[in-house]
Coordinates of C-alpha atoms (C1' of nucleotides) in Angstrom, one line a residue:
Chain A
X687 CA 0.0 0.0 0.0
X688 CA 1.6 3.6 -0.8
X689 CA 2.6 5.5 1.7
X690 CA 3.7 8.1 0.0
X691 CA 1.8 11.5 -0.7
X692 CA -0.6 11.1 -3.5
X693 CA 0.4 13.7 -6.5
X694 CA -2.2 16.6 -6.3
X695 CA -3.5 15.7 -9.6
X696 CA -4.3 12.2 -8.8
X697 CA -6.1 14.0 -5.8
X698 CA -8.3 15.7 -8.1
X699 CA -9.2 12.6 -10.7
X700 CA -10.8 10.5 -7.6
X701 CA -13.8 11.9 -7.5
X702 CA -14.2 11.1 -11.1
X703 CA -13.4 7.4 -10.9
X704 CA -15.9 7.5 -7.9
X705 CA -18.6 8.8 -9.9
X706 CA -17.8 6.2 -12.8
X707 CA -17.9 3.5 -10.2
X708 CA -21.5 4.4 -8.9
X709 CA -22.3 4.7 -11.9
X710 CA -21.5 0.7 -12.8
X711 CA -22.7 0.1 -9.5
X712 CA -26.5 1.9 -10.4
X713 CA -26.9 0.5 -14.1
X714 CA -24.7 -2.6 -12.4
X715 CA -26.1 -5.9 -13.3
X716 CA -23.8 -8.9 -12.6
X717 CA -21.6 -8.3 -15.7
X718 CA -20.2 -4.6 -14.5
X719 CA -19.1 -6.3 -10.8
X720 CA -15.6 -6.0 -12.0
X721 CA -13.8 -3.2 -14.8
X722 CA -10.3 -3.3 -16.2
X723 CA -8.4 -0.4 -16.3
X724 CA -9.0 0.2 -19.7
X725 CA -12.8 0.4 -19.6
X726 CA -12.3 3.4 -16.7
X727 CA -10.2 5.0 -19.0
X728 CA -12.5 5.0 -21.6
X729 CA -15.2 6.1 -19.1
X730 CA -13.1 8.9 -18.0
X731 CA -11.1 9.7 -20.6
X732 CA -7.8 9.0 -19.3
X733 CA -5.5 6.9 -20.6
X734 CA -5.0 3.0 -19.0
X735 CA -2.0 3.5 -17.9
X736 CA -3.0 6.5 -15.6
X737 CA -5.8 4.9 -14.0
X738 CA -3.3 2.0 -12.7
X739 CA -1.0 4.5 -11.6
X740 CA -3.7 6.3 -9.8
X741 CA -5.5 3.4 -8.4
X742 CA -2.1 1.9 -7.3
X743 CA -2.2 4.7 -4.7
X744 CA -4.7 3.4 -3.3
X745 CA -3.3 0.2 -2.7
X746 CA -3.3 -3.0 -4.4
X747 CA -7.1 -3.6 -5.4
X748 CA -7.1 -4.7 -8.6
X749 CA -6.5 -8.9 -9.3
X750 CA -4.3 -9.1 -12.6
X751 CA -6.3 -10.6 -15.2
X752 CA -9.3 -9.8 -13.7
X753 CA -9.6 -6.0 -13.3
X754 CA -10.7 -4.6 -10.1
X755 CA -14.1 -5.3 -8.2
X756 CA -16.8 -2.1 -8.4
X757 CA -18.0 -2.6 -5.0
X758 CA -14.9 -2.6 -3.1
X759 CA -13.0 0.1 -5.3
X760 CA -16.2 2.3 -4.8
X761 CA -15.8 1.9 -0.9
X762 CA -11.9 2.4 -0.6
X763 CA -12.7 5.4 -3.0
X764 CA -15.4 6.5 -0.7
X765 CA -13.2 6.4 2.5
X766 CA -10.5 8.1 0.8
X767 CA -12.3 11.0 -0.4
X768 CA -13.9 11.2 3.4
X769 CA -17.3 10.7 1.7
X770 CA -19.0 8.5 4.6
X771 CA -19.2 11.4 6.9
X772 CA -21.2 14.5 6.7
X773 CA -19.8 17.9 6.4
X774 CA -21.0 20.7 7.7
X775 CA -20.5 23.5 5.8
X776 CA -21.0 27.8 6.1
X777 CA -22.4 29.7 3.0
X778 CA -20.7 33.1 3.4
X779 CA -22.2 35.2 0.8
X780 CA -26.5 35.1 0.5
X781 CA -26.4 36.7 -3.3
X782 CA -27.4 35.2 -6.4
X783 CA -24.4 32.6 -6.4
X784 CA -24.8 32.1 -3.0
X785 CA -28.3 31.2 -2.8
X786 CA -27.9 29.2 -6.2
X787 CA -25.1 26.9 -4.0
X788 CA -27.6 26.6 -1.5
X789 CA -30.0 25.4 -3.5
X790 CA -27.5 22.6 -5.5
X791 CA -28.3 19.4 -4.7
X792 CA -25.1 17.5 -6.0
X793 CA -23.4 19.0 -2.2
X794 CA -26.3 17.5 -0.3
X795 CA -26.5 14.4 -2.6
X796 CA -22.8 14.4 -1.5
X797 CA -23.2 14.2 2.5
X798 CA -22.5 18.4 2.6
X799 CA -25.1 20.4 5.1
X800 CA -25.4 24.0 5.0
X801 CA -25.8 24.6 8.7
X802 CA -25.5 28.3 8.2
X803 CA -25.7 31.4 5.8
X804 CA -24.0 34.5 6.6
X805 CA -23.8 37.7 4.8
X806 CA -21.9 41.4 5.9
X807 CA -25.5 43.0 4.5
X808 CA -27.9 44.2 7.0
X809 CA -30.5 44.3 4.8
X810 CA -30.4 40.8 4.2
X811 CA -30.2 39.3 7.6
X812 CA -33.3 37.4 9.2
X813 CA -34.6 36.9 5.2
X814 CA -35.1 33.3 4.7
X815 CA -33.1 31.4 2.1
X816 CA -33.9 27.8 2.0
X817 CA -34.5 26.1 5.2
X818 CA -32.5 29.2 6.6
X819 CA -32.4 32.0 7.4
X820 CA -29.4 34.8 6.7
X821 CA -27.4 36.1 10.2
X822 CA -24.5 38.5 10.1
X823 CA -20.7 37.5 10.3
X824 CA -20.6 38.4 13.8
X825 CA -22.9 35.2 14.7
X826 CA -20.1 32.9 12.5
X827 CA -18.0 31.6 15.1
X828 CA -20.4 30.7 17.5
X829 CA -22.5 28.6 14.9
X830 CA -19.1 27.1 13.5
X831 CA -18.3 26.0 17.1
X832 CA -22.1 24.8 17.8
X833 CA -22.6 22.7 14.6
X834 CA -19.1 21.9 13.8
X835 CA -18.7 23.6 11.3
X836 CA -15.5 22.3 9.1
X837 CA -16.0 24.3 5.5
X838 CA -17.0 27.8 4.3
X839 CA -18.3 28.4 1.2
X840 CA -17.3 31.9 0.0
X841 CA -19.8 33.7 -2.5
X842 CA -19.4 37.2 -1.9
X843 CA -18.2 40.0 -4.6
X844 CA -14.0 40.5 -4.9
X845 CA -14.1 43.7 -2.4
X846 CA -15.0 41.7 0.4
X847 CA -13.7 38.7 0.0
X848 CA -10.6 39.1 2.4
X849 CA -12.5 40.7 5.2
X850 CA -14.7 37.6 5.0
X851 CA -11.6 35.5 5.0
X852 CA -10.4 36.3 8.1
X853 CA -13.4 36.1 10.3
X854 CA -13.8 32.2 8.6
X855 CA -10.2 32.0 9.6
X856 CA -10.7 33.2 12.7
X857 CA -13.8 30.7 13.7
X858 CA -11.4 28.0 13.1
X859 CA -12.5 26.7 9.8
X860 CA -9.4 25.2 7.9
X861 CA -11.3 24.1 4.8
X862 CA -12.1 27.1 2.3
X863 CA -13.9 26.9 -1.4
X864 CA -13.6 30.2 -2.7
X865 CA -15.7 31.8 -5.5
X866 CA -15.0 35.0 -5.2
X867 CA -12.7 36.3 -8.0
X868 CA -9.9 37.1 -5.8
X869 CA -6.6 36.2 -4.6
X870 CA -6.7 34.9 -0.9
X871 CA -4.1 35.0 2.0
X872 CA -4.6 32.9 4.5
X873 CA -2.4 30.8 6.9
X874 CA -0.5 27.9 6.0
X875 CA -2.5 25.7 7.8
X876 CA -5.8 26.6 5.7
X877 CA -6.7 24.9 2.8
X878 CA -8.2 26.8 -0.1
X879 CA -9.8 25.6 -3.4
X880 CA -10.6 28.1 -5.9
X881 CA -13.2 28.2 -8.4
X882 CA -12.8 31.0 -10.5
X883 CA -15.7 31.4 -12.7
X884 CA -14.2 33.9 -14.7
X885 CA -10.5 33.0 -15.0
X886 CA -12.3 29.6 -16.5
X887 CA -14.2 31.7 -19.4
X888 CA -11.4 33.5 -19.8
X889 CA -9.2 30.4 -19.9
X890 CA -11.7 29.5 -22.9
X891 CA -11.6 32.8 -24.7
X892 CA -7.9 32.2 -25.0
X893 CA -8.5 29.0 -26.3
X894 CA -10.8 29.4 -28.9
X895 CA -8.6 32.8 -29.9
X896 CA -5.3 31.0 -29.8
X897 CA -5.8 27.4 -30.4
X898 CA -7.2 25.4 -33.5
X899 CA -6.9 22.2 -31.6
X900 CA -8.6 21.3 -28.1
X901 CA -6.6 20.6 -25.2
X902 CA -8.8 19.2 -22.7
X903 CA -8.9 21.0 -19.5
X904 CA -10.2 20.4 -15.7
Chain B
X50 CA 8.8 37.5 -29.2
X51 CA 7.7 34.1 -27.8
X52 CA 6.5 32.2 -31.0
X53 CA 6.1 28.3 -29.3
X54 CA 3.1 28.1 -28.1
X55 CA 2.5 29.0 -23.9
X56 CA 2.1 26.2 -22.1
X57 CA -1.7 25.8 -20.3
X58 CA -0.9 26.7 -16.9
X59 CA 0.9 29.9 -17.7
X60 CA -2.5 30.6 -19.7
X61 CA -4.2 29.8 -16.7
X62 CA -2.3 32.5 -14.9
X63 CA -2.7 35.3 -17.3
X64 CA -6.2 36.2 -16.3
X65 CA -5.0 36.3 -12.5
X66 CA -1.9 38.9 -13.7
X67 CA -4.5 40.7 -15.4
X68 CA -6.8 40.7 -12.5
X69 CA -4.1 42.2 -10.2
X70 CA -2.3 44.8 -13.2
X71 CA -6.1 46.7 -13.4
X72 CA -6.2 46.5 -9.2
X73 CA -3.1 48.7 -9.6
X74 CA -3.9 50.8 -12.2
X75 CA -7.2 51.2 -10.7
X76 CA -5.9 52.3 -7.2
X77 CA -2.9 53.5 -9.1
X78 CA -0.9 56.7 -8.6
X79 CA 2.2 57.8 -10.4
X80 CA 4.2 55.1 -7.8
X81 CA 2.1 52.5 -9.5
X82 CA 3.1 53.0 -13.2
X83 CA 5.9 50.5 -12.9
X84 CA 5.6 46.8 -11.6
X85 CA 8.8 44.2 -10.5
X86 CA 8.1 40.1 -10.7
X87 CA 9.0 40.3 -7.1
X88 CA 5.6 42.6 -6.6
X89 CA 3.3 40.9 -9.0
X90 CA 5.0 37.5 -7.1
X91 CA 3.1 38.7 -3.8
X92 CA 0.3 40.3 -5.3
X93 CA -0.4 36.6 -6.8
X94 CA 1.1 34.2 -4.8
X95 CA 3.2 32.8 -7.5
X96 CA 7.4 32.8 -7.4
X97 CA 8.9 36.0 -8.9
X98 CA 10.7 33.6 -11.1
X99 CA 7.8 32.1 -12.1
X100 CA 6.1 35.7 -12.8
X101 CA 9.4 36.7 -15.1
X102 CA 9.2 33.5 -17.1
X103 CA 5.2 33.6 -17.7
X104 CA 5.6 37.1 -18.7
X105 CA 8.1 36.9 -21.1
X106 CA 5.6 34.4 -23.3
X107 CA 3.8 37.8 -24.4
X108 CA 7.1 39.3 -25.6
X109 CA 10.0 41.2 -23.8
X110 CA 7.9 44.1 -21.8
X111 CA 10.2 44.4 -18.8
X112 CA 12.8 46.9 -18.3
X113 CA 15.6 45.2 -16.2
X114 CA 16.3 47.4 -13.3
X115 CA 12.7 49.4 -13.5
X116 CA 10.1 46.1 -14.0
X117 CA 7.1 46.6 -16.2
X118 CA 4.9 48.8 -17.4
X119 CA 1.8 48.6 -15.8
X120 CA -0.7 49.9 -18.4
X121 CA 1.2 48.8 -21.4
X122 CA 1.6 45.0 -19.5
X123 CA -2.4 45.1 -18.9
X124 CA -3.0 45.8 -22.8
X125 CA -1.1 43.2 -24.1
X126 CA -2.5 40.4 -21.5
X127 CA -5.8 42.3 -22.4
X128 CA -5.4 41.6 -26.0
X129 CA -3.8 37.9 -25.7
X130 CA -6.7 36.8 -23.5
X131 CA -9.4 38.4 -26.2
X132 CA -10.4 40.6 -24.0
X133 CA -11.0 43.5 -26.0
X134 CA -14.5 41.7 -27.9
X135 CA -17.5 41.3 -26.9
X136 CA -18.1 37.3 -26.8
X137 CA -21.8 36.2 -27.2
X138 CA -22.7 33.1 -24.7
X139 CA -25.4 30.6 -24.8
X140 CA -26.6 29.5 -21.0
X141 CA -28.3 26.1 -21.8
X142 CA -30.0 25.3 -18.6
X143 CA -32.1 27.8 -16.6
X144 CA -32.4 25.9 -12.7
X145 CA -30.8 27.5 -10.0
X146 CA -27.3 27.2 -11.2
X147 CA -28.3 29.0 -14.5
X148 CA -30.2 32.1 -13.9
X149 CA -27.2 32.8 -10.9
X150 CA -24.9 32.7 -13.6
X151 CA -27.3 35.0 -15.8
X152 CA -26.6 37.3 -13.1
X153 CA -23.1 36.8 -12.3
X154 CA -21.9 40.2 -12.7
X155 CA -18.4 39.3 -13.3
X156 CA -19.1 38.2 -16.8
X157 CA -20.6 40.9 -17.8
X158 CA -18.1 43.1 -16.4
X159 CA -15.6 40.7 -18.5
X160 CA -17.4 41.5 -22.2
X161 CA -19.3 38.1 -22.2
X162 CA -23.0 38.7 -23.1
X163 CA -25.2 36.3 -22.8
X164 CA -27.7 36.2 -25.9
X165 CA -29.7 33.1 -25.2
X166 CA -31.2 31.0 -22.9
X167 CA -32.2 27.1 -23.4
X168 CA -33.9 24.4 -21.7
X169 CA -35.2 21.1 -23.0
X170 CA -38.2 21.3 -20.1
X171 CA -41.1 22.9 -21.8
X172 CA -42.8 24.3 -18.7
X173 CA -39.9 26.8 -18.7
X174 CA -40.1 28.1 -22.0
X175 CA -41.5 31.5 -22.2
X176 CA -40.9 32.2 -18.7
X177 CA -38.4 35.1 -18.2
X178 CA -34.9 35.1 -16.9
X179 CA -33.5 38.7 -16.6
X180 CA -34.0 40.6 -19.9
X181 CA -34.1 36.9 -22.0
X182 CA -36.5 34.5 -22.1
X183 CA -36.1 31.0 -21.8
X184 CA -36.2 28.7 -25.5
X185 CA -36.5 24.7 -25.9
X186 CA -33.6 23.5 -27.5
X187 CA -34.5 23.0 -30.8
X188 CA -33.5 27.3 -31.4
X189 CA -30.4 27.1 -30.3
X190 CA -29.3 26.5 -33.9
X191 CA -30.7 29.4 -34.9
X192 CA -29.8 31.5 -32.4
X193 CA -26.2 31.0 -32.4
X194 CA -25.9 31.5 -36.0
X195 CA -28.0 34.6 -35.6
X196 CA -26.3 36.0 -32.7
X197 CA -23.2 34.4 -33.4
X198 CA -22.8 32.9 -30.5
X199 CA -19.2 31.8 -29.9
X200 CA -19.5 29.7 -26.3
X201 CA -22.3 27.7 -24.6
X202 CA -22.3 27.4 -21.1
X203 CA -23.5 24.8 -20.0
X204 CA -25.6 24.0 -16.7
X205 CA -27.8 21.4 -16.9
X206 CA -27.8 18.7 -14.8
X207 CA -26.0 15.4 -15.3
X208 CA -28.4 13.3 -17.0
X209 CA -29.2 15.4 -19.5
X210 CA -25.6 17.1 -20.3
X211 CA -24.2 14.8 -23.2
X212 CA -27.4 15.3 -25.1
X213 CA -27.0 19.3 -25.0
X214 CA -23.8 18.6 -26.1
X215 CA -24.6 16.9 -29.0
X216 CA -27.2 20.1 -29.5
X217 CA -24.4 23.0 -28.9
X218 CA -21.4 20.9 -31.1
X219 CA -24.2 20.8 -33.9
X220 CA -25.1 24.2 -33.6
X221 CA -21.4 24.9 -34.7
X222 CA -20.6 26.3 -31.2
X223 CA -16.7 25.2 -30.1
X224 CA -16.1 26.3 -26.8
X225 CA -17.9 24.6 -23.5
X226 CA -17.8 25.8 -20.2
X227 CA -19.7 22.8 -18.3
X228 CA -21.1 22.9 -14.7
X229 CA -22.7 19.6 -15.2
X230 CA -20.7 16.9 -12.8
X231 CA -20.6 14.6 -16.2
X232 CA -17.6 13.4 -18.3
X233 CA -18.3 14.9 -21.5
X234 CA -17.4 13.5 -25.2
X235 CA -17.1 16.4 -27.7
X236 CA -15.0 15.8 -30.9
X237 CA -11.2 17.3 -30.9
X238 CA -11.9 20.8 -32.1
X239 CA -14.2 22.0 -29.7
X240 CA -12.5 23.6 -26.4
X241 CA -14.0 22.2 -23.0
X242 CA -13.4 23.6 -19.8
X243 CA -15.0 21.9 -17.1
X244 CA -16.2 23.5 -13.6
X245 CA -17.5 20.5 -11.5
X246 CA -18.6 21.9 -7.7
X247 CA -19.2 18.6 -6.6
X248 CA -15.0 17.7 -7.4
X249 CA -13.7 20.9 -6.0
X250 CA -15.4 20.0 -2.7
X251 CA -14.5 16.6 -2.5
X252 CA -11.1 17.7 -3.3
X253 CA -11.3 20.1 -0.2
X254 CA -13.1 17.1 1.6
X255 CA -9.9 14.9 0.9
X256 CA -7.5 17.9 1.5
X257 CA -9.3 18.4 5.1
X258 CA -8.7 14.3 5.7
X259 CA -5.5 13.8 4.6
X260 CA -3.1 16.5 4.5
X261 CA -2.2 18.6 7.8
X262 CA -0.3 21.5 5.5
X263 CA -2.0 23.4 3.2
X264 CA -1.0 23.3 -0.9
X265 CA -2.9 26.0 -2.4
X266 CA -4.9 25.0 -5.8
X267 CA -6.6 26.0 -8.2
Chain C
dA560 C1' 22.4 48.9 -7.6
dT561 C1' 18.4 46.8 -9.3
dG562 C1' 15.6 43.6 -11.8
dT563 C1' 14.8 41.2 -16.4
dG564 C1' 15.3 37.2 -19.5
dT565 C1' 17.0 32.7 -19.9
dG566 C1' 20.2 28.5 -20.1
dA567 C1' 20.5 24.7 -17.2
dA568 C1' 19.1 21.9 -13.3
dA569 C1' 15.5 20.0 -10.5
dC570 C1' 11.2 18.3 -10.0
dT571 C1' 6.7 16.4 -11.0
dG572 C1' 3.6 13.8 -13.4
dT573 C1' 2.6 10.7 -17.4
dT574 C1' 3.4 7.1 -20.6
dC575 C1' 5.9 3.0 -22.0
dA576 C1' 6.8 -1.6 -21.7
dC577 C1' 7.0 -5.7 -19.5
dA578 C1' 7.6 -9.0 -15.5
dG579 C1' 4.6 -11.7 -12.9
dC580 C1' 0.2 -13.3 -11.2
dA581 C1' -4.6 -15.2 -11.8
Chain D
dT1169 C1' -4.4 -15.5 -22.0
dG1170 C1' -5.6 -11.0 -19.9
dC1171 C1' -4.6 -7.5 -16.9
dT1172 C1' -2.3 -5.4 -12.8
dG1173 C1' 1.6 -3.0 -10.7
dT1174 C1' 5.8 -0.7 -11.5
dG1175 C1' 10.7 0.4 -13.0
dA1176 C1' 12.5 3.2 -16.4
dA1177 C1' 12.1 6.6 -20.1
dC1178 C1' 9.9 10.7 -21.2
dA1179 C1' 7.6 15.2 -21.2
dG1180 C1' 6.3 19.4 -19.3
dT1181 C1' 6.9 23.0 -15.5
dT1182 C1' 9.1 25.3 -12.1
dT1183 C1' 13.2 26.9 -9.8
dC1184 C1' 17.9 28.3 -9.6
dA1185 C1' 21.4 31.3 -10.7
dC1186 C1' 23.6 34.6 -13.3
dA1187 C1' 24.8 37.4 -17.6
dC1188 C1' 23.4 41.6 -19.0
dA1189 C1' 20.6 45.8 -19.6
dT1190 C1' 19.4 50.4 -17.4

DNA sequence: ATGTGTGAAACTGTTCACAGCA
DNA sequence: TGCTGTGAACAGTTTCACACAT
């Protein structure tokens, strides 16, 4: 089993293969109870030889000439990616984006709660958005200690994304998806995933301005 | 000049220089005209070697001992990135996700109008979304050759994404941004840049299980 | 003195190719 | 035979370090 840290971009495909896998699992009559690396590669769109590699990771699951079983591969997968627990997560930012998250049921599908939605607007606080209803920043930290709170979703505009930052910081969250189009500091011991809505569109106006030929990207 | 062509993650990056260039000509007095890699290195995040290398793709713009031009820098990204037209978007898909991105200001801000809405479900057709109304499918054609729509973004959800695929690639469109957590197969000349919020936060999920020290992505 | 541009080295991730197991 | 797991080759990026321009 490797003990090694897993590459960043191996990190990133798992969650594919995990999809694929429930996938077979769903439409999974007794013919899909095992795949070769080669049908997840064409499933995925990576190459054979990738999937080993990446799987390998994981330790040794697959059984040469055989290809590797669904059912366990989906659980191993599962465990990995930390899928069997729920996470509670902070919406930080009750805007359009914000309340479009919200309202995306891949996250709850996926074991994530919204336990809270915060916004720096007056206006907005006590208006009901979902199941919840909006509180100020100041109220953060208590509800991040009260429901555990282990992720923040940021959806605010670019000006306030820092200030938001540092009070979800602050609270003790360590796990941050960002979607505000802005460059965050925070301390080493923070993670933070970007999603950049426009850096991606722009990524593709360069593309189709610069490039005849696709290059697949994310 | 640079004539091989940039690799993808420094095109990645561009958007995030330009980002930071108009924050300094925007707050800018005369101590901003000028910037060093060591500067745009902390205004980003990146390595100052990094910055100098990624820069000199667009051509020789620095002036050793002074740094770069600030205004003449944020032209040329402006004008690599295709900044400078107006691109006309498709949004195929008008739940949640969609009409937030309708209103996502930052596109607008960016030059990317969106001239169309789709949906296969015909209880939405008619129904307004901003200043658009929503269409069934079958116009897209139309529409993009009309409107000369260059990009279709697409947010539909998973089920139902390959077959809008099949819709926007027929229409001629060759640039995708897809929201839809779904593999999709689109033939080599059409550019696909995939935005999947269910992988980002798994990828923060497994970040928050496995790693103790942070690795900024994204 | 300061800071760019870039060869060369280091590093990281992917593909190749095949030994070995079922 | 069919397919995994992996050493070795390869490819692509990033960092280092410094010659050189201002």
């Amino acid at each position: 089993m490797r003990r090694e840290r897993m590459p960043l971009p191996t990190a990133r495909r798992l969650p594919i293969y995990h999809r694929v896998l429930r996938g077979l699992e769903w439409s999974g009559q007794a013919a899909s109870s095992r795949v070769s690396s080669s049908l997840l590669a064409q499933l995925t769109g990576f190459t054979a030889a990738l999937v080993r590699r990446d799987l390998a990771h994981l330790g040794s699951f697959g059984t040469p000439g055989a290809g590797y079983a669904v059912p366990e591969l989906r659980r191993r997968l599962q465990a990995v990616l930390g899928l069997d627990r729920t996470w509670s997560v902070a919406l930080v930012g009750a805007g359009n984006l914000g309340r479009a998250l919200l309202g995306y049921r891949g996250f709850a599908e996926r074991g994530y709660r919204i336990a809270g939605v915060f916004d720096r607007d007056a206006a907005s606080h006590g208006r009901p958005v979902g199941e919840l209803v909006v509180r100020p920043m100041e109220d953060l930290p208590r509800v991040v200690r009260e429901q555990r709170i282990a992720i923040a979703v940021l959806a605010v505009p670019a000006a306030g994304a820092q200030d938001a930052t540092e009070v979800i910081v602050g609270a003790g969250v360590r796990g941050i998806l960002n979607f505000a189009p802005a460059r965050l500091r925070v301390p080493a011991d923070v993670h933070l995933v970007n999603v950049d809505l426009t850096i991606e569109m722009e990524m593709l106006a360069y593309l189709l301005t610069n490039m005849g030929q696709s290059a697949a990207s994310g």
